[in-house]
Amino acid sequence: MLLLRRLRYLFKMSLAVSLRRALLLLLSGAIFILTVLYWNQGVIKTQSYNEAQLRPHLQKDRSSAPIPLEKSWTYKCDNDRCVRVNYNKNGANVKRVSFISCSMTCGDINIWPHPTSKSLVSGHTLRFSVEDVQLRLDTPHREVRKRLKLAFDVLVRQLRQIQQLEYAAPRAEEISSVSEPASKSTDGAASPLASGLFSSTFGSHRSGDLDSLHVKLSVHESGELDFNLDNDESYELATSFEHRRLTVHIRAKSFFGARHGLATLQQLIWYDDEERLLCTYASSLINDAPKFRYRGLMLDTSRHFFSVDAIKRTISAMGLAKLNRFHWHITDAQSFPYISRHYPELAEHGAYSDSETYSEQDVREVTEYAKIFGVQVLLEIDAPAHAGNGWDWGPKRGLGELSLCINQQPWSFYCGEPPCGQLNPKNNHTYLILQRLYEEFLQLTGPTDIFHLGGDEVNLDCWAQYFNDTDLRGLWCDFMLQSNARLKVANGNVAPKHVVVWSSALTNTKCLPNSQFVVQVWGGSTWQENYDLLDNGYNIIFSHVDAWYLDCGFGSWRATGDAACSPYRTWQNVYKHRPWERMRLDKKRRKQVLGGEACLWTEQVDEGQLDNRLWPRVAALAERLWSDPNDDHDFDVVPPEVFRRISVFRNRLVELGIKAEALFPKYCAQNPGECI
């Protein structure tokens, strides 16, 4: 019996061990199979990801390009107008002509803004690729040379974008290649922004008409790179073609003119989706210079915050339109997003959040970027009004009340819109803070002959609560003059030649010297102040609310009260506004008009609407201020050729990633002149 029990026990133990071994074997097999499946899945995913990276056309074909292909239509030029014709490639005996190629070769020169003098381009066009573009610099000025290289880099990068290289299928041998060619420069420097698979796009450049396109930039006279209202922005562009080589020679007296020449060159080039190459004219001659010295755009970044990338995107479009002043209304009563080196409390108490702020590095980055596009950044802290949130920490620091009426109700008694806030004109600490802020701004933006002090919409009833025994108009004058004195100290005891203030009922008190102060006139174009300010000897910048305020026409954002301004300002309203003509100004008064500026206040605008609120309406202003074209049409009618050119310019903006507003139904764009 004992032996039998032992045999049974050994059998059970052996069976258990066998079962455990079998289970372990099955488990190991399952793990192995799952591991193989997992790694196979991972390899498939990795291969798919790498393939998509290397061959973007697998994920993003030409149907997703900014301007869709229109293979079913061809265009012919008839009486300087492109006519759309149905195209059957199977039965056609002629090559399809794309809309852009027709637009660029039919009728007047298709540049925006239109050159100020007569321009000539040939009907003969040439095909090429970005890889053919080379740079030659002809200037004795070292810093100008550096800046021109950067501007050329931008041109090549944007041409690459226009050529739609990211939508093209590279050849297999190029996918396996590690090195990528860069755009060529005759001084041996490769373009850092232009590197990419240039030759991969549409085959060898030998399929085009050029072996090389040389861009020669000549700047001999001035090495000036600092902005001032006397910068010479003129340029001459001439091209010559010989032995499969096109030379584009841009001559200018300064960097600023040469850069405008590059902007014009960019618009003399277009992408033909039938040829699948870039095209340009075999010969051209353009002499050009602006009519007005100040051509600006103001963006309010207090009522809503805008990222540095959004601001830079806006500036790049300004450069293409030859605008030259970016007026950055960086703070207001709603928020104080700028982080001051001397007074960080302003942003700590005034920014919407930690992520919605601008550091000194952010401002410097925007400023340096803008210089490449010939755009000056003008920072403004509005004062004394529009200064609430961000200024309420004075008592905690023993500095007293820096601002008064902060968030006071009912707001309509004490400010133009909520929240209220107005700087304390009798607190010396307020002026010291402004001085330090001016110092920081000047250090970030560089030497300048123009500075904006604000001065908008001062509410005397706010001050009257505290200084009812004082001449309140005189108090405003004292504030502006003291602020100007602090600006001089901040600028190394050198007074800027031009100090800008917003127009108001107070600017006609004549207390501000007309030899230095410039008034930015934002009221209605028919208001008497327009004439009075000129008669009082002030230089002015027009920003009329009834024409160049781009935030108007979207209804009231408050529960009570009317909309701030209405109706919507169309691009035609912007374009047709010529206040110097309507006012019948004589030569003396015209010289007092420095230029104009479109304004975008952002109560109802955030980053999502920025592009289409600005463009292409700002472009309409750009042409008005650059060439101010004369026409024989009624003041309220825009000539048909202007519709044609601005439509093409709007498409150029879209090609560069600017989400510009549509001008009219696409049918009208495809059939120029039929909808006007």
XYZ file of C-alpha atoms in Angstrom:
676
model
C 0.000 0.000 0.000
C 2.781 2.394 0.882
C 4.504 1.713 -2.431
C 1.253 2.303 -4.321
C 0.698 5.632 -2.564
C 4.225 6.734 -3.434
C 3.728 5.782 -7.091
C 0.474 7.761 -7.178
C 2.200 10.771 -5.592
C 5.096 10.629 -8.047
C 2.634 10.332 -10.943
C 0.709 13.421 -9.763
C 3.918 15.363 -9.316
C 5.133 14.353 -12.764
C 1.794 15.301 -14.308
C 1.852 18.700 -12.566
C 5.378 19.371 -13.778
C 4.421 18.344 -17.313
C 1.382 20.578 -17.222
C 3.443 23.494 -15.919
C 6.010 22.930 -18.660
C 3.283 22.766 -21.273
C 1.679 25.946 -19.955
C 5.042 27.730 -19.884
C 5.713 26.558 -23.428
C 2.308 27.790 -24.600
C 2.815 31.092 -22.783
C 6.281 31.539 -24.303
C 4.872 30.802 -27.745
C 2.082 33.315 -27.264
C 4.518 35.975 -26.092
C 6.761 35.269 -29.075
C 3.841 35.546 -31.525
C 2.582 38.762 -29.920
C 6.094 40.201 -29.967
C 6.493 39.396 -33.647
C 3.103 40.915 -34.429
C 3.921 44.009 -32.380
C 7.271 44.577 -34.054
C 5.832 43.911 -37.483
C 3.129 46.452 -36.759
C 5.765 48.894 -35.550
C 7.848 48.393 -38.672
C 4.841 48.998 -40.873
C 4.020 52.169 -38.978
C 7.595 53.377 -39.100
C 7.897 52.643 -42.815
C 4.639 54.462 -43.473
C 5.754 57.471 -41.448
C 9.152 57.680 -43.105
C 7.604 57.280 -46.546
C 5.209 60.105 -45.830
C 8.087 62.257 -44.676
C 10.220 61.516 -47.709
C 7.411 61.583 -50.247
C 4.934 64.218 -49.104
C 2.926 63.883 -52.300
C 1.591 60.574 -50.942
C -0.197 62.519 -48.210
C -0.612 65.908 -49.855
C -1.238 66.077 -53.580
C -1.793 69.103 -55.737
C -5.501 69.113 -55.014
C -4.596 70.470 -51.578
C -2.447 73.295 -52.973
C -3.505 76.815 -51.895
C -4.724 77.624 -55.419
C -6.483 74.541 -56.895
C -5.593 73.408 -60.408
C -8.086 74.264 -63.140
C -7.236 71.712 -65.801
C -10.662 71.918 -67.467
C -10.170 75.553 -68.501
C -7.815 77.398 -70.774
C -7.613 81.170 -71.211
C -7.067 83.516 -74.125
C -6.400 87.244 -74.162
C -9.136 89.276 -75.818
C -8.971 93.100 -75.689
C -6.699 93.072 -72.633
C -9.015 90.686 -70.817
C -8.576 86.974 -70.121
C -11.487 84.920 -71.444
C -12.211 81.457 -70.041
C -12.677 78.619 -72.553
C -13.451 74.969 -71.884
C -10.396 72.811 -72.520
C -10.543 69.245 -73.830
C -7.009 67.902 -73.688
C -7.880 64.895 -75.853
C -9.179 66.972 -78.700
C -7.187 70.159 -78.277
C -4.558 71.127 -80.803
C -3.101 73.863 -78.649
C -1.495 73.830 -75.252
C -3.598 74.827 -72.283
C -2.938 78.371 -70.981
C -3.316 78.758 -67.230
C -5.243 81.658 -65.744
C -2.194 83.194 -64.068
C -0.103 83.051 -67.273
C -2.898 84.762 -69.161
C -3.318 87.368 -66.409
C 0.387 88.184 -66.367
C 0.637 88.619 -70.159
C -2.708 90.206 -71.009
C -3.198 93.930 -70.515
C -1.339 96.268 -68.176
C 1.497 95.123 -65.921
C 0.127 92.995 -63.073
C 1.979 94.378 -60.044
C 0.544 95.544 -56.732
C 1.020 98.344 -55.856
C 1.177 99.661 -59.393
C 4.503 101.382 -60.163
C 4.447 105.166 -60.083
C 5.914 105.557 -63.567
C 5.401 103.890 -66.916
C 6.621 100.289 -66.852
C 7.472 98.028 -69.739
C 7.409 94.232 -69.939
C 7.770 92.026 -72.994
C 5.188 89.558 -74.184
C 7.891 86.887 -74.371
C 8.065 84.778 -71.220
C 10.662 82.334 -69.940
C 10.332 79.173 -67.850
C 12.705 78.285 -65.042
C 12.984 76.692 -61.594
C 14.076 78.078 -58.253
C 17.364 76.204 -58.536
C 18.321 78.546 -61.394
C 18.194 81.677 -59.237
C 21.536 83.200 -58.258
C 22.532 86.355 -56.398
C 25.148 88.969 -57.270
C 25.762 91.797 -54.829
C 27.234 95.091 -55.918
C 27.638 97.364 -52.900
C 30.571 98.713 -50.896
C 28.515 98.734 -47.699
C 29.125 95.625 -45.606
C 25.974 95.820 -43.456
C 23.807 96.576 -46.466
C 25.312 93.488 -48.086
C 24.279 91.332 -45.122
C 20.744 92.699 -45.083
C 20.348 92.239 -48.830
C 21.408 88.595 -48.510
C 18.674 88.043 -45.942
C 16.103 89.732 -48.166
C 17.208 87.561 -51.082
C 16.874 84.458 -48.887
C 13.261 85.414 -48.251
C 12.643 85.849 -51.974
C 14.017 82.377 -52.762
C 12.102 80.753 -49.933
C 8.845 82.328 -51.117
C 9.531 81.420 -54.740
C 10.005 77.857 -53.589
C 6.620 78.061 -51.891
C 5.057 79.559 -55.025
C 6.579 76.778 -57.133
C 4.754 74.368 -54.837
C 7.731 72.112 -54.277
C 6.038 70.536 -51.273
C 3.295 69.199 -53.548
C 5.666 67.607 -56.065
C 6.950 64.042 -56.193
C 10.746 63.879 -55.917
C 12.646 61.327 -57.962
C 13.801 58.122 -56.264
C 17.493 59.002 -56.479
C 16.802 62.297 -54.692
C 14.943 60.576 -51.878
C 17.986 58.444 -51.173
C 20.309 61.453 -51.323
C 21.366 62.874 -47.975
C 22.620 66.246 -49.196
C 20.286 68.919 -50.531
C 21.313 71.697 -52.932
C 21.022 75.316 -51.888
C 20.313 78.381 -53.966
C 23.448 79.771 -55.518
C 25.226 82.990 -54.678
C 28.139 84.401 -56.615
C 29.933 85.351 -53.427
C 29.986 81.712 -52.358
C 27.361 81.962 -49.609
C 24.520 79.470 -49.801
C 21.095 80.784 -48.985
C 20.146 79.420 -45.530
C 16.412 79.805 -46.110
C 16.449 78.406 -49.592
C 17.859 74.917 -49.102
C 15.634 72.100 -50.284
C 14.964 69.630 -53.092
C 14.966 72.309 -55.783
C 16.021 70.178 -58.724
C 13.734 67.374 -57.632
C 10.525 69.055 -58.482
C 9.875 68.989 -62.142
C 12.959 67.349 -63.505
C 16.111 69.093 -64.645
C 16.013 72.824 -65.215
C 16.989 72.050 -68.812
C 13.265 71.501 -69.429
C 12.902 75.255 -68.952
C 14.314 78.130 -70.968
C 17.089 79.210 -68.594
C 20.382 77.876 -67.342
C 20.517 80.669 -64.782
C 18.598 83.670 -63.509
C 21.023 86.204 -62.025
C 19.644 88.763 -59.600
C 22.103 91.640 -59.359
C 21.516 94.125 -56.540
C 23.413 97.417 -56.778
C 23.407 99.855 -53.853
C 26.223 102.387 -53.985
C 25.024 105.697 -52.619
C 23.809 105.032 -49.067
C 24.832 102.538 -46.399
C 21.958 103.692 -44.186
C 19.960 100.929 -42.491
C 18.227 102.948 -39.763
C 14.670 103.922 -40.546
C 13.683 107.536 -41.017
C 11.090 109.374 -43.049
C 13.779 110.584 -45.445
C 14.877 107.080 -46.531
C 15.173 106.913 -50.313
C 12.882 104.035 -51.333
C 13.183 104.427 -55.096
C 14.538 101.677 -57.348
C 15.012 100.733 -60.974
C 14.551 97.188 -62.262
C 15.746 96.095 -65.700
C 16.164 92.630 -67.203
C 18.127 91.304 -70.135
C 18.134 87.846 -71.724
C 20.978 86.258 -73.645
C 22.189 82.672 -74.228
C 19.738 81.029 -71.787
C 20.733 83.462 -69.069
C 18.401 86.089 -67.653
C 19.882 88.966 -65.653
C 17.660 91.026 -63.395
C 19.457 94.203 -62.368
C 17.968 96.168 -59.467
C 19.596 99.541 -58.822
C 18.736 101.587 -55.743
C 20.220 104.363 -53.642
C 19.561 102.480 -50.396
C 18.753 99.056 -49.003
C 15.115 100.104 -48.740
C 14.767 100.737 -52.464
C 16.583 97.517 -53.342
C 14.274 95.533 -51.099
C 11.225 97.047 -52.808
C 12.817 96.001 -56.077
C 12.931 92.413 -54.827
C 9.234 92.640 -53.884
C 8.489 93.780 -57.431
C 10.644 91.006 -58.899
C 8.670 88.461 -56.896
C 5.499 89.743 -58.564
C 7.087 89.509 -62.007
C 7.355 85.755 -61.404
C 4.491 83.301 -61.347
C 3.956 79.557 -61.230
C 2.381 77.994 -64.312
C 0.604 74.782 -63.343
C 0.569 73.587 -66.958
C 4.307 74.038 -67.470
C 4.951 73.049 -63.855
C 7.646 75.712 -63.738
C 8.064 79.309 -62.724
C 7.705 81.927 -65.447
C 8.862 85.510 -65.901
C 9.328 88.105 -68.637
C 12.274 88.030 -71.034
C 12.646 91.793 -70.652
C 11.240 94.420 -68.329
C 11.966 97.985 -67.258
C 10.474 99.582 -64.148
C 11.268 102.887 -62.454
C 9.442 103.260 -59.182
C 9.243 105.355 -56.011
C 6.523 105.946 -53.398
C 4.302 109.031 -53.339
C 4.021 109.048 -49.524
C 6.762 108.472 -46.971
C 4.607 106.913 -44.228
C 2.602 103.839 -45.269
C 1.451 102.098 -42.137
C -0.627 99.400 -40.511
C -1.643 99.493 -36.851
C -2.428 96.313 -34.907
C -3.881 96.386 -31.396
C -2.505 93.472 -29.336
C -4.142 94.459 -26.047
C -7.803 93.676 -26.605
C -6.731 90.302 -27.956
C -3.290 88.726 -27.873
C -1.547 87.803 -31.125
C 1.391 85.430 -31.348
C 4.790 86.470 -32.639
C 4.281 84.156 -35.626
C 1.011 85.883 -36.534
C 2.666 89.296 -36.325
C 5.592 88.133 -38.476
C 3.193 86.671 -41.024
C 1.471 90.049 -41.212
C 4.777 91.853 -41.672
C 5.835 89.548 -44.515
C 2.628 90.451 -46.375
C 3.288 94.134 -45.657
C 6.681 93.783 -47.323
C 5.159 92.354 -50.499
C 2.721 95.303 -50.589
C 5.556 97.813 -49.897
C 4.098 99.108 -46.644
C 6.866 100.436 -44.395
C 5.541 101.084 -40.854
C 4.121 98.481 -38.458
C 2.477 100.465 -35.650
C 2.290 98.053 -32.720
C -0.345 99.258 -30.261
C 1.027 96.870 -27.680
C -0.897 97.885 -24.524
C -4.245 99.385 -23.567
C -6.666 99.475 -20.625
C -7.702 95.853 -21.271
C -4.277 94.275 -20.869
C -0.565 94.996 -20.559
C 1.165 92.044 -22.284
C 4.670 93.546 -22.525
C 7.120 92.266 -19.871
C 9.173 95.300 -18.923
C 12.730 94.805 -17.765
C 12.399 97.625 -15.235
C 8.766 97.124 -14.234
C 7.645 93.495 -14.675
C 4.715 94.311 -12.369
C 2.945 95.870 -15.349
C 2.573 92.490 -17.071
C 2.113 90.612 -13.793
C -0.947 92.748 -13.042
C -2.042 93.392 -16.623
C -1.500 90.354 -18.880
C -4.368 87.968 -19.621
C -2.136 85.009 -18.744
C 1.525 84.054 -18.461
C 1.466 82.682 -22.014
C -0.101 85.839 -23.484
C 2.887 88.116 -23.017
C 5.682 89.615 -25.086
C 9.214 89.397 -23.764
C 12.004 91.710 -24.830
C 13.279 88.861 -26.993
C 9.867 88.599 -28.693
C 9.863 92.299 -29.530
C 13.458 92.128 -30.749
C 12.646 89.103 -32.913
C 9.719 90.888 -34.555
C 11.789 94.035 -35.068
C 14.734 92.232 -36.668
C 12.419 90.201 -38.876
C 10.605 93.335 -40.018
C 13.877 95.011 -41.033
C 14.433 92.340 -43.687
C 11.118 93.380 -45.272
C 11.852 97.096 -45.065
C 9.277 97.562 -42.318
C 9.885 99.679 -39.223
C 8.266 98.600 -35.953
C 6.788 101.514 -33.971
C 5.742 100.535 -30.454
C 3.054 102.543 -28.688
C 1.959 102.644 -25.073
C -1.158 104.784 -25.152
C -1.056 107.491 -22.503
C -2.526 109.050 -20.506
C -5.879 107.399 -21.351
C -6.331 103.692 -22.161
C -4.078 102.771 -19.229
C -5.888 100.706 -16.606
C -5.105 97.042 -15.997
C -1.422 96.671 -15.294
C -1.093 100.028 -13.529
C -2.808 99.246 -10.213
C 0.237 98.124 -8.167
C 1.647 101.557 -7.329
C 0.406 101.802 -3.717
C 1.902 98.394 -2.856
C 5.303 99.623 -3.983
C 4.958 102.969 -2.260
C 4.640 104.785 -5.590
C 1.112 106.089 -5.059
C -1.704 105.861 -7.574
C -0.119 105.494 -10.983
C -3.447 105.400 -12.785
C -6.907 106.655 -11.869
C -10.465 105.481 -12.576
C -9.281 101.885 -13.093
C -12.319 99.690 -13.889
C -14.614 102.457 -12.613
C -18.363 102.185 -13.234
C -20.479 103.368 -14.895
C -17.732 103.179 -17.461
C -19.458 105.456 -19.983
C -18.872 108.403 -17.617
C -15.120 107.952 -17.447
C -13.801 106.332 -20.666
C -14.636 105.514 -24.263
C -15.110 101.784 -23.648
C -14.683 99.432 -20.674
C -12.534 98.985 -18.719
C -11.537 102.507 -17.715
C -8.129 103.764 -16.634
C -6.177 106.983 -17.076
C -2.668 107.758 -15.900
C -2.169 110.087 -12.948
C -0.780 113.343 -14.387
C 0.412 114.564 -10.988
C 2.460 111.548 -9.947
C 6.124 111.838 -10.918
C 6.543 108.059 -10.628
C 4.166 107.714 -13.590
C 6.505 109.759 -15.780
C 9.563 107.812 -14.611
C 7.905 104.513 -15.557
C 7.046 105.912 -18.988
C 10.647 107.059 -19.421
C 11.973 103.587 -18.630
C 9.487 102.022 -21.027
C 10.524 104.439 -23.768
C 14.173 103.508 -23.123
C 13.390 99.824 -23.495
C 11.411 100.371 -26.699
C 14.133 102.473 -28.286
C 16.794 99.910 -27.384
C 14.696 97.113 -28.894
C 13.714 98.858 -32.116
C 16.869 100.893 -32.802
C 17.476 104.521 -33.758
C 14.449 106.328 -35.142
C 13.257 109.779 -36.085
C 9.630 109.000 -35.222
C 7.942 107.833 -32.009
C 4.279 107.430 -31.003
C 3.211 108.839 -27.611
C -0.483 107.911 -27.787
C -2.661 110.670 -26.371
C -5.957 109.142 -27.496
C -9.449 109.754 -26.020
C -8.567 111.472 -22.761
C -11.634 111.698 -20.522
C -11.513 114.921 -18.535
C -14.356 113.772 -16.232
C -12.068 111.050 -14.877
C -9.445 113.601 -13.870
C -12.089 116.052 -12.641
C -12.868 113.694 -9.738
C -9.353 114.306 -8.430
C -8.311 117.689 -9.815
C -11.496 119.715 -10.044
C -9.674 122.974 -9.338
C -7.309 122.520 -12.280
C -7.440 123.569 -15.928
C -7.975 120.053 -17.264
C -7.099 120.904 -20.862
C -3.899 122.457 -19.632
C -3.305 119.336 -17.554
C -3.419 117.224 -20.733
C -0.961 119.578 -22.426
C 1.372 119.361 -19.441
C 1.160 115.569 -19.487
C 2.022 115.310 -23.180
C 4.877 117.811 -22.907
C 6.310 116.062 -19.845
C 6.029 112.708 -21.605
C 7.850 114.182 -24.584
C 10.592 115.518 -22.295
C 10.985 112.026 -20.798
C 11.168 110.599 -24.308
C 14.060 112.917 -25.080
C 15.920 111.722 -21.979
C 15.201 108.094 -22.928
C 16.633 108.777 -26.392
C 20.010 109.955 -25.058
C 18.884 113.591 -24.742
C 18.082 113.707 -28.452
C 14.511 114.648 -29.294
C 13.032 112.492 -32.099
C 12.302 114.619 -35.138
C 8.669 113.465 -35.245
C 6.490 112.664 -32.223
C 3.044 111.284 -33.086
C -0.165 111.705 -31.076
C -3.721 110.655 -31.858
C -6.148 113.407 -32.803
C -8.750 114.552 -30.302
C -10.561 117.672 -29.215
C -7.378 118.524 -27.323
C -4.908 118.440 -30.215
C -6.222 121.748 -31.528
C -5.303 123.580 -28.333
C -2.005 124.487 -30.068
C -0.013 123.690 -26.926
C 2.065 121.057 -28.720
C 4.787 122.496 -30.979
C 3.932 121.853 -34.623
C 7.631 121.690 -35.478
C 7.873 118.294 -33.771
C 4.403 116.865 -33.156
C 2.601 114.901 -35.856
C -1.125 114.258 -35.458
C -2.593 110.914 -36.504
C -6.106 111.902 -37.572
C -8.561 109.099 -36.853
C -11.850 111.036 -36.906
C -14.176 111.360 -39.868
C -12.768 112.512 -43.191
C -15.234 115.404 -43.344
C -14.565 116.673 -39.832
C -13.326 120.216 -39.476
C -10.283 119.060 -37.490
C -8.658 117.880 -40.722
C -8.457 121.437 -41.983
C -7.751 123.012 -38.603
C -4.724 120.822 -37.894
C -3.208 121.615 -41.271
C -3.952 125.305 -40.818
C -2.227 125.152 -37.436
C 0.899 123.856 -39.139
C 0.876 120.210 -38.014
C 2.116 117.366 -40.175
C -0.537 114.671 -40.243
C -1.025 110.953 -40.851
C -4.514 110.068 -42.096
C -6.335 107.110 -40.472
C -9.924 108.162 -41.080
C -12.459 106.024 -39.253
C -14.874 106.133 -42.200
C -12.352 104.613 -44.608
C -9.288 103.051 -42.994
C -10.637 101.519 -39.752
C -10.737 97.811 -40.564
C -12.579 96.708 -37.402
C -15.803 98.503 -38.371
C -19.011 96.870 -39.519
C -19.326 93.832 -37.245
C -22.043 95.093 -34.914
C -21.911 96.000 -31.257
C -19.936 93.782 -28.876
C -21.675 95.267 -25.833
C -25.111 94.430 -24.463
C -26.111 98.066 -24.706
C -25.149 100.901 -26.999
C -24.542 101.154 -30.705
C -21.695 99.636 -32.637
C -18.498 101.627 -32.428
C -18.483 102.208 -36.179
C -20.438 101.005 -39.150
C -20.689 99.914 -41.946
C -17.975 97.492 -43.062
C -15.117 99.153 -44.952
C -14.717 97.228 -48.201
C -11.432 97.178 -50.086
C -13.065 99.534 -52.586
C -13.808 102.012 -49.752
C -10.194 101.798 -48.663
C -8.865 102.182 -52.194
C -11.020 105.101 -53.304
C -10.286 107.179 -50.220
C -8.062 110.071 -51.309
C -8.506 112.740 -48.612
C -5.859 115.019 -50.110
C -7.967 115.151 -53.271
C -11.326 115.504 -51.565
C -9.963 118.302 -49.383
C -8.439 120.014 -52.438
C -5.177 120.622 -50.634
C -2.675 122.984 -52.172
C 1.034 122.086 -52.511
C 1.928 123.470 -49.101
C -0.774 121.486 -47.313
C 0.020 118.315 -49.267
C 3.585 118.418 -48.008
C 2.193 118.299 -44.463
C 0.563 114.916 -45.215
C 3.210 112.322 -44.316
C 0.991 109.457 -45.416
C -1.640 107.168 -43.974
C -2.267 104.145 -41.813
C -4.943 101.455 -41.660
C -5.992 100.544 -38.122
C -7.225 97.227 -36.757
C -8.608 97.506 -33.243
C -9.278 94.030 -31.931
C -12.364 94.060 -29.708
C -13.879 91.477 -32.093
C -10.750 90.048 -33.683
C -8.398 87.356 -32.467
C -5.690 85.414 -34.234
C -8.224 83.261 -36.076
C -9.613 86.248 -37.991
C -6.439 88.307 -38.331
C -5.505 87.494 -41.932
C -8.927 87.989 -43.471
C -9.652 91.174 -41.528
C -6.451 92.697 -42.883
C -5.995 91.276 -46.371
C -6.453 92.252 -49.091
C -7.944 95.496 -47.728
C -4.568 96.671 -46.419
C -3.193 96.073 -49.907
C -5.738 98.582 -51.224
C -4.282 101.154 -48.827
C -0.760 100.186 -49.914
C -1.403 101.118 -53.542
C -3.185 104.309 -52.570
C -0.147 105.439 -50.577
C 2.558 104.084 -52.889
C 1.454 105.265 -56.335
C -1.889 107.025 -55.628
C -3.114 106.245 -59.161
C -5.120 108.893 -60.944
C -8.218 107.797 -62.800
C -11.048 109.423 -64.668
C -13.718 107.392 -62.911
C -16.159 108.649 -60.332
C -14.847 108.738 -56.774
C -17.084 105.785 -55.861
C -16.116 103.513 -58.767
C -12.947 101.397 -58.917
C -11.546 100.845 -62.446
C -11.894 97.265 -63.806
C -8.125 96.792 -64.191
C -7.753 97.398 -60.444
C -10.152 94.519 -59.771
C -8.010 92.328 -62.009
C -4.730 93.220 -60.325
C -5.928 93.022 -56.712
C -7.494 89.624 -57.433
C -4.119 88.299 -58.611
C -2.368 89.897 -55.616
C -4.877 88.290 -53.259
C -4.053 84.901 -54.809
C -0.343 85.584 -54.272
C -1.026 86.150 -50.587
C -2.950 82.872 -50.393
C -0.035 81.058 -52.065
C 2.202 82.361 -49.271
C -0.105 81.103 -46.511
C -2.027 84.330 -45.839
C -5.719 83.498 -45.386
C -6.878 86.580 -47.272
C -10.568 87.425 -47.567
C -12.322 86.509 -50.812
C -13.032 89.490 -53.050
C -15.954 88.104 -55.036
C -17.280 84.712 -56.273
C -14.604 82.579 -57.898
C -16.510 82.770 -61.167
C -15.739 86.488 -61.233
C -12.052 85.791 -60.628
C -12.028 83.280 -63.500
C -13.904 85.696 -65.765
C -12.305 89.120 -65.269
C -14.595 92.044 -65.996
C -17.879 90.124 -66.146
C -19.008 90.889 -62.599
C -18.061 94.582 -62.372
